[in-house]
Short mmCIF file of C-alpha atoms in Angstrom, two decimals:
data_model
loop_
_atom_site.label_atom_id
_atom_site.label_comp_id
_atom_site.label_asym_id
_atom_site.label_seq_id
_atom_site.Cartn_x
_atom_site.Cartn_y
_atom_site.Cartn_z
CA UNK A 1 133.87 101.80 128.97
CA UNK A 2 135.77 100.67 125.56
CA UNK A 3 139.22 101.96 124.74
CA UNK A 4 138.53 102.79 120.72
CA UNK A 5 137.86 106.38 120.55
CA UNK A 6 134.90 106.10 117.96
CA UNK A 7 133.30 103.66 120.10
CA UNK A 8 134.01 105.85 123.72
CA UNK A 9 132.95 109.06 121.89
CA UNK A 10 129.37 107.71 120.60
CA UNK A 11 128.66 106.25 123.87
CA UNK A 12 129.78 109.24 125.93
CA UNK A 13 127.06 111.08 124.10
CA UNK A 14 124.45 108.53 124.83
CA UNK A 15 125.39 107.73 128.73
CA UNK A 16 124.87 111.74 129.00
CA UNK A 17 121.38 111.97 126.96
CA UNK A 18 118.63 112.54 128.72
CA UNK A 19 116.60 110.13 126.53
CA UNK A 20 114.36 112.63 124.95
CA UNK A 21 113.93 112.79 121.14
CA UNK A 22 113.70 116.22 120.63
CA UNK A 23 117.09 118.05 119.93
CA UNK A 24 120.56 117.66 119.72
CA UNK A 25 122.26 114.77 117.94
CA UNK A 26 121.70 112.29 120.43
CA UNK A 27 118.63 110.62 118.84
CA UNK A 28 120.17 110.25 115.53
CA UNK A 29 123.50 108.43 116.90
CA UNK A 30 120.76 106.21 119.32
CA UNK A 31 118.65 105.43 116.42
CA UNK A 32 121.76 104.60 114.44
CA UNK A 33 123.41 102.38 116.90
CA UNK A 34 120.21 100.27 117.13
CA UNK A 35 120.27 99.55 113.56
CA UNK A 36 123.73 98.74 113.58
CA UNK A 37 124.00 96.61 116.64
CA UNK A 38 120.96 94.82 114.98
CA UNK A 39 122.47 94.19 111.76
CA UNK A 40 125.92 92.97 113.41
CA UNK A 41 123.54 90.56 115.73
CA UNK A 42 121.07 88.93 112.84
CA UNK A 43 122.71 89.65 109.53
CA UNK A 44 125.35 86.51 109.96
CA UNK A 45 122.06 84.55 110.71
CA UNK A 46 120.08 85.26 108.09
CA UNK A 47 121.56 83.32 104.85
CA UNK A 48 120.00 84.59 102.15
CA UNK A 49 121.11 88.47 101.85
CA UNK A 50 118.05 89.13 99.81
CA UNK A 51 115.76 88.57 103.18
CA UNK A 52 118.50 90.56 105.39
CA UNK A 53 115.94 93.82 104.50
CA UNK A 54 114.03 92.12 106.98
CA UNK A 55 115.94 92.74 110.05
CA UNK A 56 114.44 95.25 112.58
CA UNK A 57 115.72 97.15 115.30
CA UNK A 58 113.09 95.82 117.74
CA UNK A 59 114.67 92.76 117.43
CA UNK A 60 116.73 93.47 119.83
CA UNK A 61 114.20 93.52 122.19
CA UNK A 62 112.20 90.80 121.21
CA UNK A 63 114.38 88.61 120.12
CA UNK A 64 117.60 88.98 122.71
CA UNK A 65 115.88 90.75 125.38
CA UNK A 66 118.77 93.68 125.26
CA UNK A 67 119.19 95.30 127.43
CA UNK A 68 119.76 92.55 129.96
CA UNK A 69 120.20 93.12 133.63
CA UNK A 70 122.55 89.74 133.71
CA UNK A 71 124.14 90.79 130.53
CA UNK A 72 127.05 88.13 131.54
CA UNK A 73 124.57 85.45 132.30
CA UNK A 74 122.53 85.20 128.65
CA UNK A 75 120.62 82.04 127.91
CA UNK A 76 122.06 79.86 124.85
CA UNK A 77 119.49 81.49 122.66
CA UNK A 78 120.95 84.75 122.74
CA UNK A 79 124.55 83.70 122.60
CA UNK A 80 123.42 82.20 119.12
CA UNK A 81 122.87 85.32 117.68
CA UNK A 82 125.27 87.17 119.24
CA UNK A 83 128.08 84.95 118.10
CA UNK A 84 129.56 86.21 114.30
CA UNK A 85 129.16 82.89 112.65
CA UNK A 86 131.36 84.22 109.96
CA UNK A 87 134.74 84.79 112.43
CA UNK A 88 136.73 82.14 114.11
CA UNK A 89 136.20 83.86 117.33
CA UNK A 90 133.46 83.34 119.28
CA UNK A 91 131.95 86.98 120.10
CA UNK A 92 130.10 88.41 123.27
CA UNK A 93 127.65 90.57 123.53
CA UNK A 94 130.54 93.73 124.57
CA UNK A 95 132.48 92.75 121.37
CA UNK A 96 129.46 93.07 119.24
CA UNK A 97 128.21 96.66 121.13
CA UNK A 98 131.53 97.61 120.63
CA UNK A 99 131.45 97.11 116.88
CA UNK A 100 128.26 98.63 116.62
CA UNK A 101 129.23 101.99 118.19
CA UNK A 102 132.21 102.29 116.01
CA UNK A 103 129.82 101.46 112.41
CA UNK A 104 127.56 104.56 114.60
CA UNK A 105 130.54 106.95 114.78
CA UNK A 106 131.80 105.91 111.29
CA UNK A 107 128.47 106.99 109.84
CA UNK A 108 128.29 110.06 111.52
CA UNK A 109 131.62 111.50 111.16
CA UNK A 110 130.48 110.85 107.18
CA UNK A 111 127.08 112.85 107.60
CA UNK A 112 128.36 115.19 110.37
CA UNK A 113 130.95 116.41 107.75
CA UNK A 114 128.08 118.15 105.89
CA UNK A 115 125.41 118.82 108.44
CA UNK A 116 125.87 118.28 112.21
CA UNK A 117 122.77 115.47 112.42
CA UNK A 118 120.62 117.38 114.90
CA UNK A 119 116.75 115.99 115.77
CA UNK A 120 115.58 119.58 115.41
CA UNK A 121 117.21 119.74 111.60
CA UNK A 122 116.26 116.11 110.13
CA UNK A 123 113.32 114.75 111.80
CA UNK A 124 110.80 116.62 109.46
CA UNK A 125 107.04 116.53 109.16
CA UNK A 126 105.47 116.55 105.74
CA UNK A 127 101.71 116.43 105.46
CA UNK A 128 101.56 115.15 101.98
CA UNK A 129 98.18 115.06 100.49
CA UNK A 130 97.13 112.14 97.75
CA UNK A 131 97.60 114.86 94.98
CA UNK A 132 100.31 116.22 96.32
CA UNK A 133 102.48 114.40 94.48
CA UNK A 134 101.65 116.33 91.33
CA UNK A 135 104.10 118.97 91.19
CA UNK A 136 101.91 121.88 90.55
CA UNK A 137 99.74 120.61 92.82
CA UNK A 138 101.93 120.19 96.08
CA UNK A 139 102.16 124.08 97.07
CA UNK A 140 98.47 124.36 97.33
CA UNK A 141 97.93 120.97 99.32
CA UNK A 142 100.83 119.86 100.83
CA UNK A 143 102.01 121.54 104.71
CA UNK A 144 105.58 121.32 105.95
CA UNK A 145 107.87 120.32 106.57
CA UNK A 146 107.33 121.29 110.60
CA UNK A 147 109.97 120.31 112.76
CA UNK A 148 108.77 118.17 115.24
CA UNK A 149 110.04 116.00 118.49
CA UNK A 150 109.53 111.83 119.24
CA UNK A 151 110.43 108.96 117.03
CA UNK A 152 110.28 104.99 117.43
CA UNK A 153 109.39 103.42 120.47
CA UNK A 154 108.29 107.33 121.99
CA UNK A 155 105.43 108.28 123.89
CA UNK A 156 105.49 110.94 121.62
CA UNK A 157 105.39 108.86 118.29
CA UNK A 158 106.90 109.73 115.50
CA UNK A 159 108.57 107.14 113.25
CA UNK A 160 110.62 107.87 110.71
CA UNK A 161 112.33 106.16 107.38
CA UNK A 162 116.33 106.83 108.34
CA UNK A 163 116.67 106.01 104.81
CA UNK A 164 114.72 108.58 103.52
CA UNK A 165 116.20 111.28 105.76
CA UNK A 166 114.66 110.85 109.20
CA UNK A 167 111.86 112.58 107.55
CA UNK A 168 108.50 111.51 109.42
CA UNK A 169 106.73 108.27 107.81
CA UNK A 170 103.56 108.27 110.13
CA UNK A 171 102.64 109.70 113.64
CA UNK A 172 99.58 109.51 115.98
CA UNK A 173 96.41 111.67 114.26
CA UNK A 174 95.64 113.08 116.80
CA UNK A 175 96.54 113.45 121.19
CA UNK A 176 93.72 113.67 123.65
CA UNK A 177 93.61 113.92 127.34
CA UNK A 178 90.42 113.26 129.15
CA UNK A 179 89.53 114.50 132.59
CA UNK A 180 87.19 112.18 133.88
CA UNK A 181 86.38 114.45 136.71
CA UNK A 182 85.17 117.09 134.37
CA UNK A 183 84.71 116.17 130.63
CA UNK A 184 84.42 119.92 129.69
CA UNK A 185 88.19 120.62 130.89
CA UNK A 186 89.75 117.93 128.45
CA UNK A 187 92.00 118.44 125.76
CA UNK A 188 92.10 117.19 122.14
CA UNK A 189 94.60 118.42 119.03
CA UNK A 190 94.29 117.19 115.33
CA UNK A 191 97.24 116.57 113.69
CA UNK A 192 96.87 118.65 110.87
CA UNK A 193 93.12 120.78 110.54
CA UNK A 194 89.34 119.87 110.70
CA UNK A 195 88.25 120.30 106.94
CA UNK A 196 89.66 118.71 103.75
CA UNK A 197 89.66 121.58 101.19
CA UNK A 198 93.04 123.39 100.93
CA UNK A 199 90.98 126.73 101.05
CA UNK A 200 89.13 126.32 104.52
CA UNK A 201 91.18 127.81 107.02
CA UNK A 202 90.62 124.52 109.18
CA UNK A 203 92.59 122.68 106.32
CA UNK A 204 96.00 123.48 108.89
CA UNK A 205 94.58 125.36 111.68
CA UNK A 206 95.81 122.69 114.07
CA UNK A 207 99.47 121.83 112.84
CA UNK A 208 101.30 124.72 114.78
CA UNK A 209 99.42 123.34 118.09
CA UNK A 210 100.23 119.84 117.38
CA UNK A 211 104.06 119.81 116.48
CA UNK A 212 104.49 122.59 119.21
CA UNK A 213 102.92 119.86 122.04
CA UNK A 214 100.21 121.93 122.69
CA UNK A 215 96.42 121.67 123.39
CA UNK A 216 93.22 123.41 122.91
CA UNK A 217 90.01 122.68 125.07
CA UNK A 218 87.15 120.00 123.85
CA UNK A 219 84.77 122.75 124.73
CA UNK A 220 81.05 122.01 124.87
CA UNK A 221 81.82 117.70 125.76
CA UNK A 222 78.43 117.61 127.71
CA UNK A 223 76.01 119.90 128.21
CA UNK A 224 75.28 121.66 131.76
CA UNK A 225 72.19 119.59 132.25
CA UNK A 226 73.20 116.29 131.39
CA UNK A 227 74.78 113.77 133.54
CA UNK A 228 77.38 110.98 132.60
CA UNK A 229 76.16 107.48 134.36
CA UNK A 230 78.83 104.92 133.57
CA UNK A 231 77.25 101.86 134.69
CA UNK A 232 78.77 98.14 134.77
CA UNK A 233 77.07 95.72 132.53
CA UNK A 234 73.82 93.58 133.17
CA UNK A 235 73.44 90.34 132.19
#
């Protein structure tokens, strides 16, 4: 627990998330907090602030291996970044999460001001189509934006630019689910539509199904007289 209210409030919320990207503002203050805690970890490390565009989120992970289950007990590699070589001190890894939830809650008392930061309201998918970019253009070829659930590091992926607005930057193209037992009961969407021309109705048939996690059936997989043989390989 920290005593700072920013820092209690913003982790509150988290402790009490159920770790699903879909509504609320939970997401937003995670996603925020990662990019935070990783700029208070690598920035001081990283001389040149040109490069410090560099720094990711998964980081974290791969670099410090955060979260720890010995959080106390970090090897000298982590304590290197996680020590602020710009302050006398000489910071842990609690002074540093600290810091980062309070640069969360500072941010999002600024954008909660305007517009509560929900997951439903800002992570947005635009299907944007090469031409689309041509003003006159975009009505009759670009789709969206669709609200839709996921984001980094999801099952359900959805990444995002938080720069640009949490608006989606890419996502899987399309979700299948294959029943071995029976090919004929498996289940495919496409992210968008079948067809390329803005006039077939198969140009967006699929978009509702896809960004409402739904499925249709890969009818006709095999025929009812053919048979599947999955044989190992012979040398």
């Amino acid at each position: 627990a920290f005593d700072s209210n920013e820092a209690a409030f913003v982790q509150k919320k988290l402790v009490n998330w159920n770790f699903k990207a879909i509504a609320g503002p939970e997401p937003y203050l995670f996603y925020r907090f990662e990019h935070h805690l990783a700029g208070r970890l690598f920035a001081d490390n990283i001389k040149n602030p040109d490069e410090r565009f560099l720094i990711s989120s998964s980081w974290i992970y791969r670099i410090l291996g955060y979260p720890s289950e010995e959080p106390h007990n970090l090897p000298s590699t982590s304590k290197f970044w996680i020590d602020d070589i710009g302050t006398t001190e000489t910071e842990t890894l609690e002074n540093i999460v600290k810091l980062s939830l309070e640069d969360t809650f500072a941010e999002y008392k600024k954008v909660a001001a305007a517009r509560e930061p929900n997951w439903e309201t800002i992570h947005q998918l635009t299907y944007t189509h090469p031409l689309g970019s041509v003003k006159l253009l975009a009505p009759f070829l670009n789709r969206g934006p669709y609200t839709t659930p996921g984001g980094k590091g999801c099952v359900l992926t959805a990444s995002f630019n938080s720069e640009n607005g949490f608006a989606v930057s890419h996502n899987a193209a399309f979700r299948m689910i294959i029943d071995f037992s029976d090919l004929d009961k498996s289940l495919l969407v496409n992210s968008s539509g079948q067809c390329g021309h803005f006039l077939s109705p198969y140009y967006d048939d699929q978009i509702p199904i896809y960004t409402g996690l739904e499925y249709r059936a890969m009818e006709g997989f095999v025929s009812e007289d053919s048979i599947l043989s999955l044989q190992p390989g012979i040398e």
